[in-house]
Every structure is written in C-alpha cells, then in structure tokens.
Amino acid sequence: MKRNCLIYILFTITLLLASCRSQPDYVIDKERMVDLMIDVHKTEAVINLNYSSYPTDEKKRALRKAVYMRHNVSEAEFDSSMIWYGHHLDVYMEIYDEVIKRLKEEDEEIKKLIAEENVQVLTLEGDTVDIWKDERWHIFNPNKGENIWAFSIDKDENFKRRDHFTLRLHTLNTPSTGEPITLYLAARHSNQLIHYNSATIQEGWNTIKVQSDSINNLSEVYGYIAMPPRKHPHIMYIDSIELIRIHNHSSMPIEKFNAITIENKKKEEKKDKTEKKAVKQNKEKHSREILRNKITTKKLNLKDKE
C-alpha cells in the first residue's frame, strides 16, 4: 500500500513539473524562434551599420515589421514569447546557443566565399568587426549581489584613431520602476583622455556609441551596466551582446563625449567670466577715481574764489 502511494505521489509530481514547463499556445516554438531570432539579429545589424539608409524610427520599424511578416508572426507575439522564454532561461539559452551556432556557421561560409573570390567586403562606413570576446549574455540577480556588469577590451594592432564603437545588447525583464539602470561606454587613450557616452537601459534593444580621438592613440574600450539597489530584488537578463568597431575617417561630434574637453571648457568659461568681472571692476574703479578727482578739483576752485 505504501509503495503504491509513493508511486502515485511521484507520478503526480512528474505531471506537475511537466505542466509547469508546458509551453502555452501563444509562444512561438523553439525551431521557429531560432529562425526568427537569426533574422532579427541580421536586421538589427543592417540598421546599425547603415545609418544613412535608416535615419528615422519609422524606417527602422518598417524593416523590423517586414521580418515579422516573413515569419508570419506579429511583434506582440514575438515580445510575448520572449517574456515566456525569459522566465524559462534554460530553454531560452538552448535557443540562443543554436542562434549563435547558426550565425557563426553562416559567417564562416561567407569568409570561405570571400577567400575563394578574393573579394574584400566593406560596409558603407569602413572596415567593421565585432570585437566582443566574452559571454554574449548575463543575468542581473540582486539576490546574489550581481548588480553591476563591467567589461574592458585592450587595444590591439587593428585599433585605429577615430574608430567608432557601438555596443548593442538586448534586455529582458527590465524594471519599470525605481532608479534608472545606467549603460556606459568609454574609450580611454594613451594620455588618459576619455571619450564617453551614457544612456538609460530600456526593455528590448539598447544601443550606445562612442568615437575614439583623432590625435591620441587608443588604449582601451570599457563600459558597464549598473542596476541601483531596489526595495524588492529584481532579476534582469541581457543577451545578444556585441561590440562593433568601425574604422572610419569621417568624424562624429566628439566634444560632448570627451570628459577632459568638457572640464577644460568649463575652466575656460570660468576664467573668461573672472577676467570680464575684473575688467568691469577696474573700469568702475577708474570711473570713481575720475569722478572723485573732478569733485576735488571743483571744491578747490570754489575755495580759491572765496
């Protein structure tokens, strides 16, 4: 009797576990999700590397919509599926591993074709390569003290002055309340000059860019994501991490990304204000002296007349 009861309990637990992991009808199945995510990655790369072709959000949305239509799904269905997979991370990582594997295979095939044809493929704005070498995903789990994710990439012989760097990543289960989550990207140079940029993390795709200096040599590219502490711990996922380096001779407006330039400009403005104030004070002092001399002279004249 006890044995039958134990078998029944084990069978019930098995059914419960299976029901917890069962995939709802609205979720895109794994095989279709792999194909869709591959095309999504390619689409985002096209948008990111062809700024002039997709300058507005409307054009970007139109291209993304075309991808969803090709796979016979809506953006809402894709988002809902991503949320479900985000709560079943082991299944999601299986999908993502397959996506990365397929993309790498396609990349290797393209390289072979290029070698066979002896043709060099360039993007619109110069030589482009993904220099990211670490894991393509990360979990922010405050329960384990994982509130900050940071990275640093040292220069190599392929780094050049004026290189553009674009960090792209996808976030899932991003907190909608509390202090904003900061995304930071910086380029440090041999003389400690720093060009940087920062942004607030949003749910979905996030992109941040920075350009290295045109005069000083680059020493490293680094950055981080910082999630401020919350009253209730919140788990957030990031995936699809890539850091695109573009060799480019055209220049972006770098002054706003340059911490030292900004600080020097503030000092110069303060110096100008001080100098202008001193000149004004000297003029006022000189005017007072002239007026005082006039009054003294007038008094002496009056005294002589008396």
Tab-separated table of C-alpha atoms in Angstrom:
chain	number	residue	atom	x	y	z
A	1	MET	CA	0.000	0.000	0.000
A	2	LYS	CA	2.835	2.393	0.940
A	3	ARG	CA	4.625	1.538	-2.289
A	4	ASN	CA	1.520	2.327	-4.381
A	5	CYS	CA	1.095	5.620	-2.509
A	6	LEU	CA	4.747	6.563	-3.188
A	7	ILE	CA	4.354	5.734	-6.891
A	8	TYR	CA	1.221	7.872	-7.043
A	9	ILE	CA	2.992	10.829	-5.364
A	10	LEU	CA	5.954	10.573	-7.744
A	11	PHE	CA	3.615	10.375	-10.737
A	12	THR	CA	1.702	13.450	-9.519
A	13	ILE	CA	4.931	15.417	-9.028
A	14	THR	CA	6.072	14.459	-12.534
A	15	LEU	CA	2.784	15.676	-14.005
A	16	LEU	CA	3.022	18.948	-12.072
A	17	LEU	CA	6.565	19.568	-13.275
A	18	ALA	CA	5.563	18.796	-16.840
A	19	SER	CA	2.596	21.165	-16.626
A	20	CYS	CA	4.846	23.936	-15.241
A	21	ARG	CA	7.203	23.571	-18.192
A	22	SER	CA	4.498	23.098	-20.822
A	23	GLN	CA	4.623	25.795	-23.473
A	24	PRO	CA	1.470	27.928	-23.922
A	25	ASP	CA	-0.117	28.082	-27.370
A	26	TYR	CA	0.771	31.765	-27.825
A	27	VAL	CA	4.509	31.068	-27.503
A	28	ILE	CA	6.473	30.611	-30.721
A	29	ASP	CA	8.013	27.127	-30.733
A	30	LYS	CA	11.768	26.651	-30.394
A	31	GLU	CA	12.526	25.841	-34.023
A	32	ARG	CA	10.630	28.860	-35.396
A	33	MET	CA	12.067	31.043	-32.646
A	34	VAL	CA	15.618	30.163	-33.705
A	35	ASP	CA	14.907	31.126	-37.333
A	36	LEU	CA	13.160	34.328	-36.268
A	37	MET	CA	15.910	35.425	-33.857
A	38	ILE	CA	18.554	34.857	-36.527
A	39	ASP	CA	16.728	37.212	-38.875
A	40	VAL	CA	16.148	39.701	-36.059
A	41	HIS	CA	19.889	39.765	-35.346
A	42	LYS	CA	20.669	40.301	-39.025
A	43	THR	CA	18.088	43.070	-39.284
A	44	GLU	CA	19.475	44.938	-36.271
A	45	ALA	CA	22.970	44.633	-37.751
A	46	VAL	CA	21.764	46.092	-41.068
A	47	ILE	CA	20.105	49.020	-39.254
A	48	ASN	CA	23.132	49.616	-37.056
A	49	LEU	CA	25.682	49.585	-39.877
A	50	ASN	CA	23.672	51.604	-42.403
A	51	TYR	CA	22.747	54.762	-40.526
A	52	SER	CA	22.013	56.782	-43.658
A	53	SER	CA	19.556	54.203	-45.026
A	54	TYR	CA	17.509	54.028	-41.802
A	55	PRO	CA	17.743	57.511	-40.229
A	56	THR	CA	14.246	57.523	-38.683
A	57	ASP	CA	12.417	55.253	-36.245
A	58	GLU	CA	9.667	54.842	-38.843
A	59	LYS	CA	12.049	53.277	-41.381
A	60	LYS	CA	13.577	51.030	-38.722
A	61	ARG	CA	10.133	49.830	-37.622
A	62	ALA	CA	9.175	49.130	-41.243
A	63	LEU	CA	12.224	46.878	-41.713
A	64	ARG	CA	11.580	45.039	-38.454
A	65	LYS	CA	7.917	44.606	-39.360
A	66	ALA	CA	8.958	43.032	-42.662
A	67	VAL	CA	10.953	40.412	-40.739
A	68	TYR	CA	7.949	39.531	-38.548
A	69	MET	CA	5.693	39.287	-41.609
A	70	ARG	CA	8.188	36.971	-43.298
A	71	HIS	CA	7.887	34.576	-40.343
A	72	ASN	CA	4.111	35.043	-40.140
A	73	VAL	CA	4.185	36.468	-36.597
A	74	SER	CA	3.418	39.854	-35.081
A	75	GLU	CA	5.715	41.957	-32.945
A	76	ALA	CA	3.367	41.375	-29.996
A	77	GLU	CA	3.654	37.596	-30.434
A	78	PHE	CA	7.445	37.867	-30.550
A	79	ASP	CA	7.537	40.032	-27.406
A	80	SER	CA	5.170	37.693	-25.528
A	81	SER	CA	7.283	34.703	-26.494
A	82	MET	CA	10.463	36.460	-25.339
A	83	ILE	CA	8.855	37.134	-21.951
A	84	TRP	CA	7.877	33.467	-21.574
A	85	TYR	CA	11.343	32.253	-22.570
A	86	GLY	CA	12.819	34.834	-20.188
A	87	HIS	CA	11.062	33.026	-17.333
A	88	HIS	CA	12.382	29.680	-18.632
A	89	LEU	CA	16.013	30.630	-19.036
A	90	ASP	CA	17.301	27.090	-19.640
A	91	VAL	CA	15.047	26.759	-22.705
A	92	TYR	CA	15.944	30.261	-23.869
A	93	MET	CA	19.683	29.543	-23.615
A	94	GLU	CA	19.200	26.418	-25.761
A	95	ILE	CA	17.566	28.626	-28.409
A	96	TYR	CA	20.208	31.320	-28.137
A	97	ASP	CA	23.081	28.805	-28.343
A	98	GLU	CA	21.576	27.479	-31.577
A	99	VAL	CA	21.199	31.045	-32.907
A	100	ILE	CA	24.869	31.809	-32.202
A	101	LYS	CA	25.939	28.494	-33.717
A	102	ARG	CA	23.986	29.133	-36.928
A	103	LEU	CA	25.236	32.724	-37.220
A	104	LYS	CA	28.837	31.564	-36.782
A	105	GLU	CA	28.364	28.878	-39.429
A	106	GLU	CA	26.978	31.474	-41.860
A	107	ASP	CA	29.872	33.810	-41.027
A	108	GLU	CA	32.429	31.070	-41.733
A	109	GLU	CA	30.712	30.261	-45.007
A	110	ILE	CA	30.843	33.919	-46.048
A	111	LYS	CA	34.555	34.040	-45.193
A	112	LYS	CA	35.186	30.999	-47.378
A	113	LEU	CA	33.331	32.566	-50.290
A	114	ILE	CA	35.307	35.770	-49.870
A	115	ALA	CA	38.571	33.832	-49.859
A	116	GLU	CA	37.571	31.904	-52.967
A	117	GLU	CA	36.541	35.009	-54.870
A	118	ASN	CA	39.402	37.090	-53.438
A	119	VAL	CA	36.970	39.902	-52.746
A	120	GLN	CA	37.063	42.281	-49.800
A	121	VAL	CA	33.672	43.150	-48.328
A	122	LEU	CA	33.368	46.586	-46.702
A	123	THR	CA	30.456	48.282	-45.047
A	124	LEU	CA	29.327	51.711	-46.090
A	125	GLU	CA	31.462	53.430	-43.443
A	126	GLY	CA	34.620	51.266	-43.450
A	127	ASP	CA	36.046	48.044	-42.048
A	128	THR	CA	33.637	46.608	-39.494
A	129	VAL	CA	34.100	43.792	-36.987
A	130	ASP	CA	32.510	42.528	-33.780
A	131	ILE	CA	35.330	42.643	-31.200
A	132	TRP	CA	33.312	41.166	-28.323
A	133	LYS	CA	35.126	38.153	-26.812
A	134	ASP	CA	33.201	37.364	-23.605
A	135	GLU	CA	29.880	35.633	-22.978
A	136	ARG	CA	27.017	37.064	-25.024
A	137	TRP	CA	24.598	37.040	-22.099
A	138	HIS	CA	24.441	37.993	-18.412
A	139	ILE	CA	21.973	37.699	-15.531
A	140	PHE	CA	21.487	40.515	-13.018
A	141	ASN	CA	20.496	38.789	-9.797
A	142	PRO	CA	20.486	41.120	-6.733
A	143	ASN	CA	19.934	38.072	-4.504
A	144	LYS	CA	23.499	37.039	-5.397
A	145	GLY	CA	24.921	40.559	-5.291
A	146	GLU	CA	25.076	40.792	-9.093
A	147	ASN	CA	24.076	44.424	-9.666
A	148	ILE	CA	26.985	45.557	-11.846
A	149	TRP	CA	28.249	44.097	-15.116
A	150	ALA	CA	31.505	45.556	-16.454
A	151	PHE	CA	33.940	44.826	-19.286
A	152	SER	CA	37.241	46.100	-20.681
A	153	ILE	CA	38.933	45.413	-24.026
A	154	ASP	CA	42.582	46.370	-24.501
A	155	LYS	CA	43.800	47.764	-27.802
A	156	ASP	CA	45.413	45.562	-30.431
A	157	GLU	CA	47.219	46.239	-33.698
A	158	ASN	CA	43.893	46.646	-35.517
A	159	PHE	CA	42.683	49.584	-33.446
A	160	LYS	CA	42.968	52.942	-35.209
A	161	ARG	CA	42.370	56.567	-34.385
A	162	ARG	CA	38.797	57.765	-34.996
A	163	ASP	CA	37.436	54.236	-34.636
A	164	HIS	CA	33.713	54.186	-33.896
A	165	PHE	CA	32.470	51.721	-31.252
A	166	THR	CA	28.843	50.611	-30.944
A	167	LEU	CA	27.705	48.458	-28.033
A	168	ARG	CA	24.425	46.634	-28.687
A	169	LEU	CA	22.518	44.312	-26.405
A	170	HIS	CA	19.026	43.034	-25.713
A	171	THR	CA	17.422	43.248	-22.259
A	172	LEU	CA	14.604	41.186	-20.866
A	173	ASN	CA	12.511	41.748	-17.735
A	174	THR	CA	13.823	45.297	-17.310
A	175	PRO	CA	12.454	47.013	-14.155
A	176	SER	CA	9.774	49.591	-14.949
A	177	THR	CA	10.009	51.379	-11.587
A	178	GLY	CA	12.758	52.661	-9.322
A	179	GLU	CA	16.000	54.385	-10.243
A	180	PRO	CA	17.038	54.018	-13.905
A	181	ILE	CA	19.669	51.480	-14.966
A	182	THR	CA	22.759	53.099	-16.496
A	183	LEU	CA	24.576	51.892	-19.610
A	184	TYR	CA	28.063	53.399	-20.047
A	185	LEU	CA	30.631	53.117	-22.854
A	186	ALA	CA	34.046	54.820	-22.954
A	187	ALA	CA	37.279	54.952	-24.940
A	188	ARG	CA	40.451	55.671	-22.953
A	189	HIS	CA	43.565	56.971	-24.717
A	190	SER	CA	47.297	56.811	-24.040
A	191	ASN	CA	47.286	60.266	-22.404
A	192	GLN	CA	44.263	59.321	-20.218
A	193	LEU	CA	41.925	61.326	-22.459
A	194	ILE	CA	38.441	59.783	-22.229
A	195	HIS	CA	35.601	59.930	-24.737
A	196	TYR	CA	32.414	58.543	-23.245
A	197	ASN	CA	28.665	58.219	-23.555
A	198	SER	CA	25.908	57.020	-21.231
A	199	ALA	CA	22.249	56.054	-21.577
A	200	THR	CA	19.333	54.605	-19.623
A	201	ILE	CA	18.561	50.921	-20.208
A	202	GLN	CA	15.163	50.243	-21.789
A	203	GLU	CA	13.298	46.975	-22.309
A	204	GLY	CA	14.340	45.370	-25.605
A	205	TRP	CA	17.203	46.505	-27.819
A	206	ASN	CA	19.706	49.057	-26.492
A	207	THR	CA	22.479	50.789	-28.455
A	208	ILE	CA	25.228	53.175	-27.330
A	209	LYS	CA	28.083	54.669	-29.379
A	210	VAL	CA	31.412	56.380	-28.811
A	211	GLN	CA	34.240	57.549	-31.074
A	212	SER	CA	37.940	57.448	-30.207
A	213	ASP	CA	40.161	60.510	-30.542
A	214	SER	CA	41.577	61.642	-33.895
A	215	ILE	CA	45.001	62.564	-32.463
A	216	ASN	CA	45.778	60.392	-29.442
A	217	ASN	CA	46.230	56.614	-29.589
A	218	LEU	CA	43.546	54.412	-28.072
A	219	SER	CA	44.482	52.251	-25.052
A	220	GLU	CA	41.206	50.502	-24.152
A	221	VAL	CA	37.461	50.414	-24.613
A	222	TYR	CA	35.440	49.749	-21.480
A	223	GLY	CA	31.949	50.076	-20.074
A	224	TYR	CA	29.382	48.812	-17.608
A	225	ILE	CA	25.713	48.418	-16.714
A	226	ALA	CA	24.788	49.456	-13.167
A	227	MET	CA	21.464	48.473	-11.595
A	228	PRO	CA	20.768	50.587	-8.476
A	229	PRO	CA	19.582	48.642	-5.378
A	230	ARG	CA	15.821	48.194	-5.101
A	231	LYS	CA	13.500	47.558	-2.200
A	232	HIS	CA	12.408	44.330	-3.867
A	233	PRO	CA	15.194	42.408	-5.702
A	234	HIS	CA	14.623	42.239	-9.446
A	235	ILE	CA	16.224	39.764	-11.868
A	236	MET	CA	17.076	41.132	-15.331
A	237	TYR	CA	18.602	39.353	-18.327
A	238	ILE	CA	20.785	40.712	-21.112
A	239	ASP	CA	21.732	38.813	-24.250
A	240	SER	CA	22.855	39.293	-27.864
A	241	ILE	CA	25.816	41.383	-26.670
A	242	GLU	CA	28.080	42.709	-29.415
A	243	LEU	CA	30.660	45.479	-29.649
A	244	ILE	CA	31.077	46.712	-33.218
A	245	ARG	CA	34.268	48.538	-34.168
A	246	ILE	CA	34.195	50.620	-37.362
A	247	HIS	CA	37.290	52.120	-38.995
A	248	ASN	CA	36.163	55.484	-40.232
A	249	HIS	CA	37.870	58.639	-41.465
A	250	SER	CA	34.811	60.819	-41.023
A	251	SER	CA	34.386	62.226	-37.554
A	252	MET	CA	31.459	62.282	-35.165
A	253	PRO	CA	30.954	65.309	-32.872
A	254	ILE	CA	33.184	64.083	-30.041
A	255	GLU	CA	33.246	67.108	-27.746
A	256	LYS	CA	30.219	66.017	-25.770
A	257	PHE	CA	31.779	62.576	-25.223
A	258	ASN	CA	35.110	63.983	-24.020
A	259	ALA	CA	35.261	64.361	-20.240
A	260	ILE	CA	38.544	66.288	-20.242
A	261	THR	CA	37.425	68.641	-23.030
A	262	ILE	CA	34.234	69.429	-21.124
A	263	GLU	CA	36.173	70.100	-17.926
A	264	ASN	CA	38.674	72.347	-19.747
A	265	LYS	CA	35.839	74.229	-21.408
A	266	LYS	CA	34.244	74.853	-18.021
A	267	LYS	CA	37.564	76.171	-16.685
A	268	GLU	CA	37.986	78.458	-19.708
A	269	GLU	CA	34.436	79.796	-19.312
A	270	LYS	CA	35.072	80.398	-15.609
A	271	LYS	CA	38.361	82.144	-16.427
A	272	ASP	CA	36.636	84.350	-19.023
A	273	LYS	CA	33.958	85.320	-16.529
A	274	THR	CA	36.612	86.147	-13.911
A	275	GLU	CA	38.580	88.252	-16.399
A	276	LYS	CA	35.469	90.089	-17.586
A	277	LYS	CA	34.484	90.738	-13.981
A	278	ALA	CA	37.980	92.110	-13.224
A	279	VAL	CA	37.866	94.392	-16.281
A	280	LYS	CA	34.448	95.657	-15.238
A	281	GLN	CA	35.645	96.300	-11.693
A	282	ASN	CA	38.723	98.174	-12.982
A	283	LYS	CA	36.534	100.353	-15.215
A	284	GLU	CA	34.214	101.136	-12.324
A	285	LYS	CA	37.195	101.906	-10.086
A	286	HIS	CA	38.702	104.155	-12.745
A	287	SER	CA	35.359	105.952	-13.213
A	288	ARG	CA	35.081	106.517	-9.455
A	289	GLU	CA	38.603	107.934	-9.342
A	290	ILE	CA	37.837	110.323	-12.222
A	291	LEU	CA	34.644	111.439	-10.507
A	292	ARG	CA	36.482	111.890	-7.192
A	293	ASN	CA	39.165	113.988	-8.904
A	294	LYS	CA	36.510	116.161	-10.558
A	295	ILE	CA	34.785	116.751	-7.230
A	296	THR	CA	38.111	117.576	-5.529
A	297	THR	CA	39.055	119.993	-8.324
A	298	LYS	CA	35.663	121.716	-8.112
A	299	LYS	CA	35.995	122.137	-4.360
A	300	LEU	CA	39.461	123.662	-4.768
A	301	ASN	CA	38.162	126.085	-7.390
A	302	LEU	CA	35.352	127.177	-5.117
A	303	LYS	CA	37.769	127.652	-2.237
A	304	ASP	CA	40.075	129.808	-4.382
A	305	LYS	CA	37.164	132.030	-5.380
A	306	GLU	CA	36.280	132.571	-1.776
